[in-house]
Short mmCIF file of C-alpha atoms in Angstrom, two decimals:
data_model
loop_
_atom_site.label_atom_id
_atom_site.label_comp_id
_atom_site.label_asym_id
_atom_site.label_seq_id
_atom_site.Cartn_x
_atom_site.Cartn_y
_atom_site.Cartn_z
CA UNK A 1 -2.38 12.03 -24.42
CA UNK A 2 1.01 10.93 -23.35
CA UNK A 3 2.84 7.33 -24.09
CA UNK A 4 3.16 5.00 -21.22
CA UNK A 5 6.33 5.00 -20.20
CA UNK A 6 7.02 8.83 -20.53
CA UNK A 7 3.75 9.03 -18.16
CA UNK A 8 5.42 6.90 -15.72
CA UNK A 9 8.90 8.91 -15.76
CA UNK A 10 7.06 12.00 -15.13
CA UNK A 11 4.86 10.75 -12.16
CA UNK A 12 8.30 9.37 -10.95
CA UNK A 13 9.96 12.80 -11.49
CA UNK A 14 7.19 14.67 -9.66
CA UNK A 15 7.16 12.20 -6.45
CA UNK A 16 11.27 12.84 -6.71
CA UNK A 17 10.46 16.45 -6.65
CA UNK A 18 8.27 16.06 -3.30
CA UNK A 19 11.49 14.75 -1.32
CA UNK A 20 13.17 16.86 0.57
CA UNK A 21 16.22 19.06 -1.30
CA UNK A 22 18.94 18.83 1.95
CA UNK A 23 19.30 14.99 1.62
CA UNK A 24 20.28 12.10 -1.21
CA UNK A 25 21.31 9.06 -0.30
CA UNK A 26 24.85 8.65 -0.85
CA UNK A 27 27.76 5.38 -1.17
CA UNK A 28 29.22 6.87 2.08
CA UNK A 29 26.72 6.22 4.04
CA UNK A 30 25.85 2.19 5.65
CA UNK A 31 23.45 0.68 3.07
CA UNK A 32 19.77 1.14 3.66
CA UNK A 33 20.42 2.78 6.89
CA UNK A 34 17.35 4.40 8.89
CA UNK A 35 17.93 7.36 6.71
CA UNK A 36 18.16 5.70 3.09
CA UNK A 37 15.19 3.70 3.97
CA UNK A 38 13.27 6.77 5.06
CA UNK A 39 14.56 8.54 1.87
CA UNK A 40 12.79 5.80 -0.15
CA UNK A 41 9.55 5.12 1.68
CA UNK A 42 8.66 9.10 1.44
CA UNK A 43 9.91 8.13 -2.71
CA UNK A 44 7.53 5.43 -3.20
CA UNK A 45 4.50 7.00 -1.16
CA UNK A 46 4.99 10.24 -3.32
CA UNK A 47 4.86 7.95 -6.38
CA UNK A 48 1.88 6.38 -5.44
CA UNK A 49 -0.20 9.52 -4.32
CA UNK A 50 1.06 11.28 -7.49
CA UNK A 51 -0.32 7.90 -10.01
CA UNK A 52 -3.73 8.03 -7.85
CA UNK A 53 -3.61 11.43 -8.61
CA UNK A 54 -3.20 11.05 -12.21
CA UNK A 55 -5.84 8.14 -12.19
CA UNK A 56 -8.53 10.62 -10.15
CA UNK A 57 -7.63 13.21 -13.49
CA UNK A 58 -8.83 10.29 -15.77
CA UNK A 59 -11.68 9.08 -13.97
CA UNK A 60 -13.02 12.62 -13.48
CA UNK A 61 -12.49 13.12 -17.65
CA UNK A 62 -14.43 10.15 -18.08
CA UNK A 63 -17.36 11.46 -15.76
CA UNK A 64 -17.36 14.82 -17.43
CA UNK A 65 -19.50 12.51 -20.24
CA UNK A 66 -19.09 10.46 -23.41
CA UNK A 67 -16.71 11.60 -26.39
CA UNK A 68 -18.98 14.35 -28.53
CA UNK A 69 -17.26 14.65 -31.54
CA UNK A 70 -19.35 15.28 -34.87
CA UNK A 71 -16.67 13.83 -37.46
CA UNK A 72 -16.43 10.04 -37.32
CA UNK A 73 -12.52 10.45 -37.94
CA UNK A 74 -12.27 12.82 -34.60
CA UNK A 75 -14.63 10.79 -32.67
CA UNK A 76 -12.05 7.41 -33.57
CA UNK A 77 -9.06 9.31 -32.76
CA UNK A 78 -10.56 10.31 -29.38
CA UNK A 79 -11.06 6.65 -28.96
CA UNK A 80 -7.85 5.39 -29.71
CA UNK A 81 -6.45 8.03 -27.22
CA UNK A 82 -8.45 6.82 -24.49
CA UNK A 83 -7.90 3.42 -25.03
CA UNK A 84 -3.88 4.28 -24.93
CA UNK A 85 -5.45 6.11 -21.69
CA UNK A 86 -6.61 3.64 -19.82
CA UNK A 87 -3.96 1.32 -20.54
CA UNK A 88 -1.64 3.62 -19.39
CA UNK A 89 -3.65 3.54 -15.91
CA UNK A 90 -3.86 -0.55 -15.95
CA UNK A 91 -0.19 -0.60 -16.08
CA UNK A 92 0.01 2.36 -13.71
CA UNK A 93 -2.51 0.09 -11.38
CA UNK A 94 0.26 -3.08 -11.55
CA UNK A 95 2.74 -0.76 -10.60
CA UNK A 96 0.63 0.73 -7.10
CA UNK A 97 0.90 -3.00 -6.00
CA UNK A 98 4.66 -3.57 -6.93
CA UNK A 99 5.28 -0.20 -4.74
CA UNK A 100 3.27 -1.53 -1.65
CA UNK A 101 5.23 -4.64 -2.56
CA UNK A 102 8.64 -2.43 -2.18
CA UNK A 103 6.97 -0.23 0.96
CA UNK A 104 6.01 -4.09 2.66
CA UNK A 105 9.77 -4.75 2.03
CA UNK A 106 10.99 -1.59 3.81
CA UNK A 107 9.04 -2.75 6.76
CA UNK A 108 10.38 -6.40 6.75
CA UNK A 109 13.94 -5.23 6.11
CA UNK A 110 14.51 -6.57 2.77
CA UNK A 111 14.38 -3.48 0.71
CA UNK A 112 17.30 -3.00 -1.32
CA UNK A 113 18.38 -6.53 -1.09
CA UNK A 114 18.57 -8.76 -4.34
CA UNK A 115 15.93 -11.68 -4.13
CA UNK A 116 18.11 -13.32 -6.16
CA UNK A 117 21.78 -12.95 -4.99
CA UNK A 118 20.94 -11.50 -1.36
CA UNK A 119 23.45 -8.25 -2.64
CA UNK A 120 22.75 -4.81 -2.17
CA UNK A 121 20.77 -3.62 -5.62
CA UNK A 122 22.50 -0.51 -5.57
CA UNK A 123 21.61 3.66 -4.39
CA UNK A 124 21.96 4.46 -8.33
CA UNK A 125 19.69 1.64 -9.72
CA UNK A 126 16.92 2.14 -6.50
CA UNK A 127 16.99 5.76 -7.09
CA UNK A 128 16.03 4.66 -11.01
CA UNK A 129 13.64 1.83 -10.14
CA UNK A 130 12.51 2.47 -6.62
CA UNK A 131 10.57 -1.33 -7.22
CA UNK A 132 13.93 -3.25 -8.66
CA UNK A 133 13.83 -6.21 -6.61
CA UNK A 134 16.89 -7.51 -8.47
CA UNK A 135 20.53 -6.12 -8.44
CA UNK A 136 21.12 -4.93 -12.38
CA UNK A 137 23.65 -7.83 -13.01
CA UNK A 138 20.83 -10.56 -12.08
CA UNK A 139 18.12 -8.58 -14.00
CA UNK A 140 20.51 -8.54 -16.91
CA UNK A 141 20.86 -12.57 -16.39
CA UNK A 142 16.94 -13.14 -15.61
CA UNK A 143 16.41 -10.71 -18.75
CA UNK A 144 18.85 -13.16 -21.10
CA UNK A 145 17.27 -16.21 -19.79
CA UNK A 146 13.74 -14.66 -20.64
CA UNK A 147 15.05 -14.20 -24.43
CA UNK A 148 16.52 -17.86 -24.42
CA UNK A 149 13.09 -19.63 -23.48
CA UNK A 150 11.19 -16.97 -25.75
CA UNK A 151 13.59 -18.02 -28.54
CA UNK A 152 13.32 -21.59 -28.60
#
């Protein structure tokens, strides 16, 4: 089984891997023209397809039948890995809906836009986090915020 958040950097890598080799969005270019946006709707559609993928893998495991280990120590750690499992697919679940979130904002012309400053985000961060919806300096600030109300 594989941790969460190494899961979700590979199905990221793979859907980066789909995209076509001749063309990366670059600083020279006008920000989120037809091209960038293109660029980043095929990203996030590859991401998705390649997490419903990964969720199809784990449902069809799960069909195949219930865990058949003799040893009460196997059978527990088969458990525990498909609890970490299926967590891995809630969280990969969230994250289909904050991509059709990002793909919705492509359509409406606010992709790549800070909701918070109305500046660009940023080709290098986007590339990253094809779902930021904040430019790094006001996730930084939201982030800080988040830690002051936690702390008090």
């Amino acid at each position: 089984m594989s941790t969460a958040l190494g899961d979700d950097l590979d199905v990221l890598a793979r859907a980066k891997r789909a995209l076509p080799a001749d063309y990366t969005p670059s600083e020279n270019e006008d920000y989120m023209s037809a091209r960038q946006q293109d660029y980043f709707r095929v990203l996030l559609i590859e991401w998705k397809r390649s997490i419903l993928e990964a969720a199809e893998g784990t449902l069809q495991q799960l069909q195949d039948g219930p865990i058949r280990e003799a040893d009460l120590n196997d059978r527990a750690s088969s458990e525990t890995d498909w609890g970490i499992e299926l967590r891995t697919r809630d969280r990969q679940r969230k994250l289909i809906g904050k991509i059709n979130a990002a793909l919705r904002r492509i359509d409406d012309g606010e992709y790549g836009w800070c909701e918070v400053t109305g500046e660009p985000i940023g080709l290098g961060r986007l590339t990253a986090r094809p779902i930021a919806t904040m430019s790094l300096e006001a996730q930084e600030a939201h982030e800080r915020r988040e830690k002051v109300s936690r702390d008090k």
